[in-house]
Short mmCIF file of C-alpha atoms and ligand atoms in Angstrom, two decimals:
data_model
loop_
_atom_site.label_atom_id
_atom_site.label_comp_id
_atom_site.label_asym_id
_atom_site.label_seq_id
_atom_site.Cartn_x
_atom_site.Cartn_y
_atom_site.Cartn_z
CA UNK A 247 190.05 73.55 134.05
CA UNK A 248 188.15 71.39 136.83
CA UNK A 249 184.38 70.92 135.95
CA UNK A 250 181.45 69.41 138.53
CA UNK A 251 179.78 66.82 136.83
CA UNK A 252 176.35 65.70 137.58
CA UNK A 253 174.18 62.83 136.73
CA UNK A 254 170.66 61.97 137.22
CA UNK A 255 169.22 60.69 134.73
CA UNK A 256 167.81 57.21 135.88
CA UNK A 257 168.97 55.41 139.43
CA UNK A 258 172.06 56.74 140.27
CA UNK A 259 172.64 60.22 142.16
CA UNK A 260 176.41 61.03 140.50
CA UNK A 261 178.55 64.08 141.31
CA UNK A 262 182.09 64.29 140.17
CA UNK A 263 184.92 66.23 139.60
CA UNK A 264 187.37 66.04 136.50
CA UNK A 265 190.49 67.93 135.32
CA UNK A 266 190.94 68.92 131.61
CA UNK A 267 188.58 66.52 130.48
CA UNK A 268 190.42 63.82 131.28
CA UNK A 269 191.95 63.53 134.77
CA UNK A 270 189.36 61.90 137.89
CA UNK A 271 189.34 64.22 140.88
CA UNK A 272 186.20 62.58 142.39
CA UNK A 273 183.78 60.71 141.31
CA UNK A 274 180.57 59.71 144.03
CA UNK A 275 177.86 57.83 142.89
CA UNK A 276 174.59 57.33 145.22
CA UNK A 277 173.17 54.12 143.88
CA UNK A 278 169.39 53.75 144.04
CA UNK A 279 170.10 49.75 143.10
CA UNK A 280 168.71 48.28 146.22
CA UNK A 281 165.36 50.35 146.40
CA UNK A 282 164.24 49.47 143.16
CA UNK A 283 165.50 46.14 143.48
CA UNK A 284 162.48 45.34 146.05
CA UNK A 285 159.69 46.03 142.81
CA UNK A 286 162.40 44.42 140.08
CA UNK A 287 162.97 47.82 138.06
CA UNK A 288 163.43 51.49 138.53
CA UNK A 289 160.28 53.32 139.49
CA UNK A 290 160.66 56.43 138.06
CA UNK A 291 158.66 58.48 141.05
CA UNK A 292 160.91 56.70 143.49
CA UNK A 293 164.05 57.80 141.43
CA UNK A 294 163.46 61.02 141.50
CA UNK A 295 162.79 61.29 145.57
CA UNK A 296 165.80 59.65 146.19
CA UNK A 297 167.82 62.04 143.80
CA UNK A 298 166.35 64.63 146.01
CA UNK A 299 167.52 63.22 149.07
CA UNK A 300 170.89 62.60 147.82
CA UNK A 301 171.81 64.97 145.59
CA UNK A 302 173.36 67.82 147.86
CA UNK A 303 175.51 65.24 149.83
CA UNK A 304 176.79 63.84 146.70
CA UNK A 305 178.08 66.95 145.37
CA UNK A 306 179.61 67.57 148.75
CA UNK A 307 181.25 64.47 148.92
CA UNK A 308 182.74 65.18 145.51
CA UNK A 309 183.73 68.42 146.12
CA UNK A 310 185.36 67.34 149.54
CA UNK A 311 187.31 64.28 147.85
CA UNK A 312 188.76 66.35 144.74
CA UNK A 313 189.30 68.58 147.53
CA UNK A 314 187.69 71.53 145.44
CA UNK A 315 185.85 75.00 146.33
CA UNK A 316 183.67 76.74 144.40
CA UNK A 317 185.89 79.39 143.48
CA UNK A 318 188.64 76.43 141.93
CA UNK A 319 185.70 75.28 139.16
CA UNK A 320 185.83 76.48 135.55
CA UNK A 321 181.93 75.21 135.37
CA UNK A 322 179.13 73.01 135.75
CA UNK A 323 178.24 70.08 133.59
CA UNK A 324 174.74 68.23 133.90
CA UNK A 325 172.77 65.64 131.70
CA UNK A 326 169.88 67.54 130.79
CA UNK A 327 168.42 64.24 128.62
CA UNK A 328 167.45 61.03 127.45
CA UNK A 329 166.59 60.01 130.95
CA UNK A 330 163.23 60.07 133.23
CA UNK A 331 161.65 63.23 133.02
CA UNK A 332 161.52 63.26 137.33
CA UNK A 333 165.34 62.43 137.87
CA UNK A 334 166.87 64.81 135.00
CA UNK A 335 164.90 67.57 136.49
CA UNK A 336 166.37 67.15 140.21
CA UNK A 337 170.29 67.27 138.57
CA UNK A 338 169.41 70.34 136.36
CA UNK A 339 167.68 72.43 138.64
CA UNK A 340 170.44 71.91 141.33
CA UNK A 341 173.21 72.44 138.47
CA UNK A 342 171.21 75.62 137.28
CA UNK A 343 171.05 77.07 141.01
CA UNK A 344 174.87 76.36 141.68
CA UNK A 345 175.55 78.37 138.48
CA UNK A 346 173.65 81.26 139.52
CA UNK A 347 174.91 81.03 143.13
CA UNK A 348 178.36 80.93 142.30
CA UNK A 349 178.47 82.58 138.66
CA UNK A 350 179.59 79.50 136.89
CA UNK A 351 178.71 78.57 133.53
CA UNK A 352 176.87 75.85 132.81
CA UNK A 353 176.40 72.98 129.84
CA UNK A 354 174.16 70.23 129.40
CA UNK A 355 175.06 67.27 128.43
CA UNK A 356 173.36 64.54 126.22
CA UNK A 357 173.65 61.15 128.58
CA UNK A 358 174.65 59.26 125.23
CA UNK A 359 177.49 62.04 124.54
CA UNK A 360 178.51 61.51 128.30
CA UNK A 361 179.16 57.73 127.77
CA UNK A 362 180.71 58.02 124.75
CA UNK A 363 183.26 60.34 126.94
CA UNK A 364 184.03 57.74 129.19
CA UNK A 365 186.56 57.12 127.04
CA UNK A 366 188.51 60.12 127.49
CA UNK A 367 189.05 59.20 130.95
CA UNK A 368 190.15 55.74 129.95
CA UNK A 369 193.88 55.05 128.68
CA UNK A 370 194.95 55.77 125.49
CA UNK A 371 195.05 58.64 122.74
CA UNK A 372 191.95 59.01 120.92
CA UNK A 373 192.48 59.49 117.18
CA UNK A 374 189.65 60.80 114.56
CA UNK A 375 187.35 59.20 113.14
CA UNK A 376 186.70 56.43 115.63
CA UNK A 377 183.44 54.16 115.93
CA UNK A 378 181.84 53.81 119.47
CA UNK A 379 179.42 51.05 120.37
CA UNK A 380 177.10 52.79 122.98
CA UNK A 381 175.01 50.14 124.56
CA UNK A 382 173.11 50.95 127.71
CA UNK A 383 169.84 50.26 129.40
CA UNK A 384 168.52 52.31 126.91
CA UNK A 385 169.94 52.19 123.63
CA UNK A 386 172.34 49.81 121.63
CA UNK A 387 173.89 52.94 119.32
CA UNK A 388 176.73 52.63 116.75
CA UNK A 389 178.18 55.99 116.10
CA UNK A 390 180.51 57.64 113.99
CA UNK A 391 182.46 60.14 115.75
CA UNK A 392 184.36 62.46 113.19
CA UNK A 393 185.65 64.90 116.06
CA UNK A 394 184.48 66.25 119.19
CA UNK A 395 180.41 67.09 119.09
CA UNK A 396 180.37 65.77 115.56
CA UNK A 397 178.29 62.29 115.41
CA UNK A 398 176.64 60.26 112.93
CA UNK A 399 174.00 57.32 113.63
CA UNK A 400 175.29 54.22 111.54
CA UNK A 401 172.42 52.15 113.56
CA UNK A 402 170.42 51.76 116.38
CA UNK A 403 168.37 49.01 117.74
CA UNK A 404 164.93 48.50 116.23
CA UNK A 405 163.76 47.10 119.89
CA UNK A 406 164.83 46.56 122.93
CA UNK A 407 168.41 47.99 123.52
CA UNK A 408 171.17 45.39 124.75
CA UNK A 409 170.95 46.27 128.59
CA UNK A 410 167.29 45.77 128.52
CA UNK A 411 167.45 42.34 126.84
CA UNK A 412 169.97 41.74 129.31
CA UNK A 413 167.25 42.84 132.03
CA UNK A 414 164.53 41.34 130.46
CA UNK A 415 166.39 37.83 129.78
CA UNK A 416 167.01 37.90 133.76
CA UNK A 417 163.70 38.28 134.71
CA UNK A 418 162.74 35.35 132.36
CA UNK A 419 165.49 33.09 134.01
CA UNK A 420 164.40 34.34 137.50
CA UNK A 421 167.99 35.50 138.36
CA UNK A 422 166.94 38.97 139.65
CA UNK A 423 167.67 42.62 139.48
CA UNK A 424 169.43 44.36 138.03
CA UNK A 425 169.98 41.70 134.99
CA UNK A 426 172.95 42.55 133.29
CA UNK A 427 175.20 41.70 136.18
CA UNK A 428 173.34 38.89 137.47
CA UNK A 429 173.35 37.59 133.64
CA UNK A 430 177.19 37.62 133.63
CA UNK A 431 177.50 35.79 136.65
CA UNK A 432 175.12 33.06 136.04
CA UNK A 433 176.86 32.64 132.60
CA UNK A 434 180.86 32.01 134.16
CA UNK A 435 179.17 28.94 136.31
CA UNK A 436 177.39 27.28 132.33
CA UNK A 437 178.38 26.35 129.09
CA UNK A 438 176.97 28.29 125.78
CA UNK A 439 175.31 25.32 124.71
CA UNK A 440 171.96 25.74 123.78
CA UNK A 441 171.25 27.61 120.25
CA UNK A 442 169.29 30.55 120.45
CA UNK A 443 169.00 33.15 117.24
CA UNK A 444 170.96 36.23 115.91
CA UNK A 445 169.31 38.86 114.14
CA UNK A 446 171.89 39.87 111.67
CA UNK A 447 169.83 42.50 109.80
CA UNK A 448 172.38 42.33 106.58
CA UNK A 449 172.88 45.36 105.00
CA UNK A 450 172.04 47.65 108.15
CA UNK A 451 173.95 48.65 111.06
CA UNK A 452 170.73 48.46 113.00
CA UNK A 453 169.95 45.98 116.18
CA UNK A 454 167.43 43.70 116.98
CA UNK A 455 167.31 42.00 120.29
CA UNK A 456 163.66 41.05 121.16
CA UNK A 457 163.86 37.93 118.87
CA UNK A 458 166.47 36.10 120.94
CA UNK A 459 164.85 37.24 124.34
CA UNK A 460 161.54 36.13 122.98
CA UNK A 461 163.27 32.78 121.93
CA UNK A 462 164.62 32.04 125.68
CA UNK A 463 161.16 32.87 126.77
CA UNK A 464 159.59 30.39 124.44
CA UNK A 465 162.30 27.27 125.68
CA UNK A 466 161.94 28.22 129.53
CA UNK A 467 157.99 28.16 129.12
CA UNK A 468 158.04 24.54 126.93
CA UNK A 469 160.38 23.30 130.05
CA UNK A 470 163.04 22.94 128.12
CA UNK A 471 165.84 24.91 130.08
CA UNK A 472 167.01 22.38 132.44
CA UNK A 473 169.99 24.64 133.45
CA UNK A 474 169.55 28.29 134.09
CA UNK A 475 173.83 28.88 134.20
CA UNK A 476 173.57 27.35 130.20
CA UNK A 477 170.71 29.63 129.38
CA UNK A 478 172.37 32.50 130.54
CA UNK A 479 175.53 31.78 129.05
CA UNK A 480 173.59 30.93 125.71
CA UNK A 481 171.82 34.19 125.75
CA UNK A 482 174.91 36.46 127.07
CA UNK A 483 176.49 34.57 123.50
CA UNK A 484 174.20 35.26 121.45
CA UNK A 485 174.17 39.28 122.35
CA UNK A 486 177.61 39.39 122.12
CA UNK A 487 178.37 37.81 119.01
CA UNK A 488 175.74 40.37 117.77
CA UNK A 489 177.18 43.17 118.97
CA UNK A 490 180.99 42.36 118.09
CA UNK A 491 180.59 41.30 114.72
CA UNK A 492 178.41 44.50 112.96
CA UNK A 493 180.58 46.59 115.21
CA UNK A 494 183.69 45.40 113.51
CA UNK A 495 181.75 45.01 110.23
CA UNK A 496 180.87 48.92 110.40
CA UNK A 497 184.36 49.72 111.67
CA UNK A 498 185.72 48.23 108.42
CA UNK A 499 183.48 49.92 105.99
CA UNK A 500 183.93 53.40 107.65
CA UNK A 501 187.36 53.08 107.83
CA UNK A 502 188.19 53.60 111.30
CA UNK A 503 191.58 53.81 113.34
CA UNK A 504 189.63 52.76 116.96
CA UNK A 505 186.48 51.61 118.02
CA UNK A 506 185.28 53.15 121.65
CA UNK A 507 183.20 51.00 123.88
CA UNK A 508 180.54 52.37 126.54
CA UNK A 509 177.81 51.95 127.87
CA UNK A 510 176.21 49.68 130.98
CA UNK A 511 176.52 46.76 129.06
CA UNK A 512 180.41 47.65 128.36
CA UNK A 513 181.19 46.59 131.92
CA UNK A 514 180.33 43.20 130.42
CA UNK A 515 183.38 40.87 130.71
CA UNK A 516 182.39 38.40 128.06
CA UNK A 517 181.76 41.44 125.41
CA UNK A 518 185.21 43.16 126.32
CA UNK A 519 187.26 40.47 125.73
CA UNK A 520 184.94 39.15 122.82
CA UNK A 521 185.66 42.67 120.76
CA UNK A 522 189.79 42.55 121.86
CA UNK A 523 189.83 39.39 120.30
CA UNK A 524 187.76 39.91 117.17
CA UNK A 525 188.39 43.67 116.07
CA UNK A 526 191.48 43.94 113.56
CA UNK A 527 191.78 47.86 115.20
CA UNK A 528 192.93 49.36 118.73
CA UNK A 529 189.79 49.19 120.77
CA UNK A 530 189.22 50.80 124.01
CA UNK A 531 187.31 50.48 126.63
CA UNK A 532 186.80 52.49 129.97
CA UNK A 533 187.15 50.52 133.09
CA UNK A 534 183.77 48.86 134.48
CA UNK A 535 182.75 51.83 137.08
CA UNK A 536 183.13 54.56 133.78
CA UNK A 537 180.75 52.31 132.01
CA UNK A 538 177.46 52.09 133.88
CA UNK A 539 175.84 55.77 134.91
CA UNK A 540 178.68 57.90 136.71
CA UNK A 541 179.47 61.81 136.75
CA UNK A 542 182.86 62.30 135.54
CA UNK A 543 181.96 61.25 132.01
CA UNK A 544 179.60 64.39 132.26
CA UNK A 545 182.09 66.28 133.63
CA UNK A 546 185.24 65.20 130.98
CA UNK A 547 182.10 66.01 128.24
CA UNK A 548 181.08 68.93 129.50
CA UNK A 549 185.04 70.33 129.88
CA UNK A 550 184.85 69.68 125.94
CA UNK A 551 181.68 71.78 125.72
CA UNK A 552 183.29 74.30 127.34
CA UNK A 553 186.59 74.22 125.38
CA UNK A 554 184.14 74.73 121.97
CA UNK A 555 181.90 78.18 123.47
CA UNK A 556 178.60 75.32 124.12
CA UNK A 557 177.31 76.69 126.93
CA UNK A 558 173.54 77.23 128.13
CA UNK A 559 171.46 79.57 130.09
CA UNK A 560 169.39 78.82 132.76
CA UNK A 561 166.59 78.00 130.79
CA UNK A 562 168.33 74.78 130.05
CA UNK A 563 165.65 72.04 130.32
CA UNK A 564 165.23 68.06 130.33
CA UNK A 565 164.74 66.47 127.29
CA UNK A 566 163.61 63.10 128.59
CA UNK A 567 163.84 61.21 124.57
CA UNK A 568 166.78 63.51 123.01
CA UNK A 569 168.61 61.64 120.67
CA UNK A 570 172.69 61.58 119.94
CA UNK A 571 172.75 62.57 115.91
O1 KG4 B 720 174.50 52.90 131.09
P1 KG4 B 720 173.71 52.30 132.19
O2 KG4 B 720 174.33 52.20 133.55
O3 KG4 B 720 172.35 53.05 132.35
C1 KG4 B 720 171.64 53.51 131.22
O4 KG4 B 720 172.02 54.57 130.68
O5 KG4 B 720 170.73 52.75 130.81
O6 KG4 B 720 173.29 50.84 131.68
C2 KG4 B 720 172.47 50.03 132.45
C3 KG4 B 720 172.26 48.74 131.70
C4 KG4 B 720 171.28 47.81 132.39
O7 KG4 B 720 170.37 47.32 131.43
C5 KG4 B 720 172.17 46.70 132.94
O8 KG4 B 720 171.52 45.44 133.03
C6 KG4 B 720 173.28 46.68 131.92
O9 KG4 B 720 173.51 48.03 131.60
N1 KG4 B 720 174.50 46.10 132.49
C7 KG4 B 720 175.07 44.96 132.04
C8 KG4 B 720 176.15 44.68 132.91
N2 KG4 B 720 176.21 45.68 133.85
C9 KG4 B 720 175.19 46.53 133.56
N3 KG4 B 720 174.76 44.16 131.02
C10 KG4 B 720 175.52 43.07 130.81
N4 KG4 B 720 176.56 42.74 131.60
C11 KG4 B 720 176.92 43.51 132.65
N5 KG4 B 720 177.95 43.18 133.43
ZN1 ZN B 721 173.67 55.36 131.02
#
């Protein structure tokens, strides 16, 4: 069964088409990157115009690519939520009116669920239950996935969410938009040598990032970071070793065969190969461009919807703050 996937829930216009769940037909992403760059985040009234400009080619472009036509399509998949309100509604109202148009069904997707889906298209069998670190610009989630559509929250951050301390530690080291990327670069040209602090919050599987971001702030205002390429290696250190060890620590007291990685902040080089080398268990990880915002982990979601009767009517709408679990 091929589905159309669409995305739209912050700064990237996304349309894609996937086979089964599991196989990439197309997958087009619009990216909004450069506008926002200009005012050093996403403005959420800009987003949305831009999704409206670029919505209807995107889909195209998929559906040219695959090659599909309407007629080959077993349904539409959209993320209805978390996102900005603005954006989600531009993808849901176009996925709504191409399921009326063409009398396809249609399922909304949780962006969280799609991410966590990613992994489907990525090598590798998946095997129940599994533990997925989902850390985004949004959220730093560990979940415990006990079969398809069946989650439980272990932990969550308390904060700011990995991406955004990623974002936020950028702007503090003046290295520019979006941060994540321009964190990882800065941090290959330094050393991890100045000592910033973990928040290990024993006993939870919950995050905490705004300690070490407020920490770097703190050093760069006292003059004390001589070196940005250190600082951002120090901080991109610090994250990880956050993020790999309570990830293996909950993968070891729940008993899991595989931990999943997605997510933004997934695409990060330093954490891949930090979690390969530290996690007793199989982990796997979609490849960089299945890890930030993209369509055709909607679409591989949304074919497992489908498979398991969740559908929706067209009174499917955005639910800017919905939640995984
Ligand atoms: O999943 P995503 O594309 O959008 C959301 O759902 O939020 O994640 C975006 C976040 C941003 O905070 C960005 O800085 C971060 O992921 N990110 C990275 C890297 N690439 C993107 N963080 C660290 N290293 C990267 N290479
Ligand atoms: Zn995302």
């Amino acid at each position: 069964m091929k589905i159309l996937g669409i995305e739209t829930s912050c700064d990237e216009t996304a349309a894609a088409v996937v086979e089964d769940g599991t196989r990439i037909l197309a997958n087009e992403i619009a990216s909004q990157v450069a506008i926002h760059a200009r005012y050093g985040g996403v403005v959420p009234e800009v987003a949305s115009r831009q999704h409206t400009l670029a919505i209807i080619p995107v889909i195209e472009r998929a559906m040219n690519r695959a090659p599909v036509t309407w007629p080959d399509l077993g349904g539409v998949a959209v993320t209805f939520g978390p996102g900005l309100a603005g954006s989600l509604l531009v993808g849901t109202n176009v996925a709504k009116a191409i399921a009326l148009a063409h009398n396809l069904p249609l399922t909304g997707v949780n962006h969280l669920e799609g991410h966590l889906y990613a992994n489907w298209l990525a090598n590798g069998t998946i095997v129940f239950p599994v533990l997925c670190l989902i850390v985004s610009g949004g959220h730093s989630d560990l979940v415990l996935v006990k079969d398809h559509g069946d989650y439980a929250l272990l932990g969550h951050t308390r904060d700011d969410a990995a991406g955004e301390a990623f974002d936020k530690a950028a702007r503090i080291l003046g290295l520019g938009y979006p941060g994540g990327p321009a964190i990882e670069r800065a941090a290959t040209q330094g050393e991890a040598s100045i000592e910033l602090p973990r928040a290990w919050l024993k006993g939870s599987h919950d995050f905490s990032f705004s300690g070490v971001k407020t920490a770097l702030l703190r050093l760069v205002e006292a003059g004390k970071v001589s070196n940005k390429d250190d600082a951002a290696a120090s901080f991109q250190e610090a994250v990880v070793d956050v993020l790999v060890t309570k990830t293996v620590a909950a993968a070891r007291e729940h008993r899991v065969q595989q931990i999943l990685l997605a997510g933004g902040v997934a695409s990060n080089r330093r954490l891949r190969q930090s979690l390969e080398q530290n996690s007793p268990i199989t982990v796997l990880i979609p490849e960089p461009v299945l890890c930030t915002d993209n369509a055709a982990m909607i679409a591989a979601c949304g074919y497992f919807h489908f498979k398991t009767g969740k559908t929706d009517g067209l009174d499917l709408d955005v639910v800017p703050s919905l939640r995984l679990a």
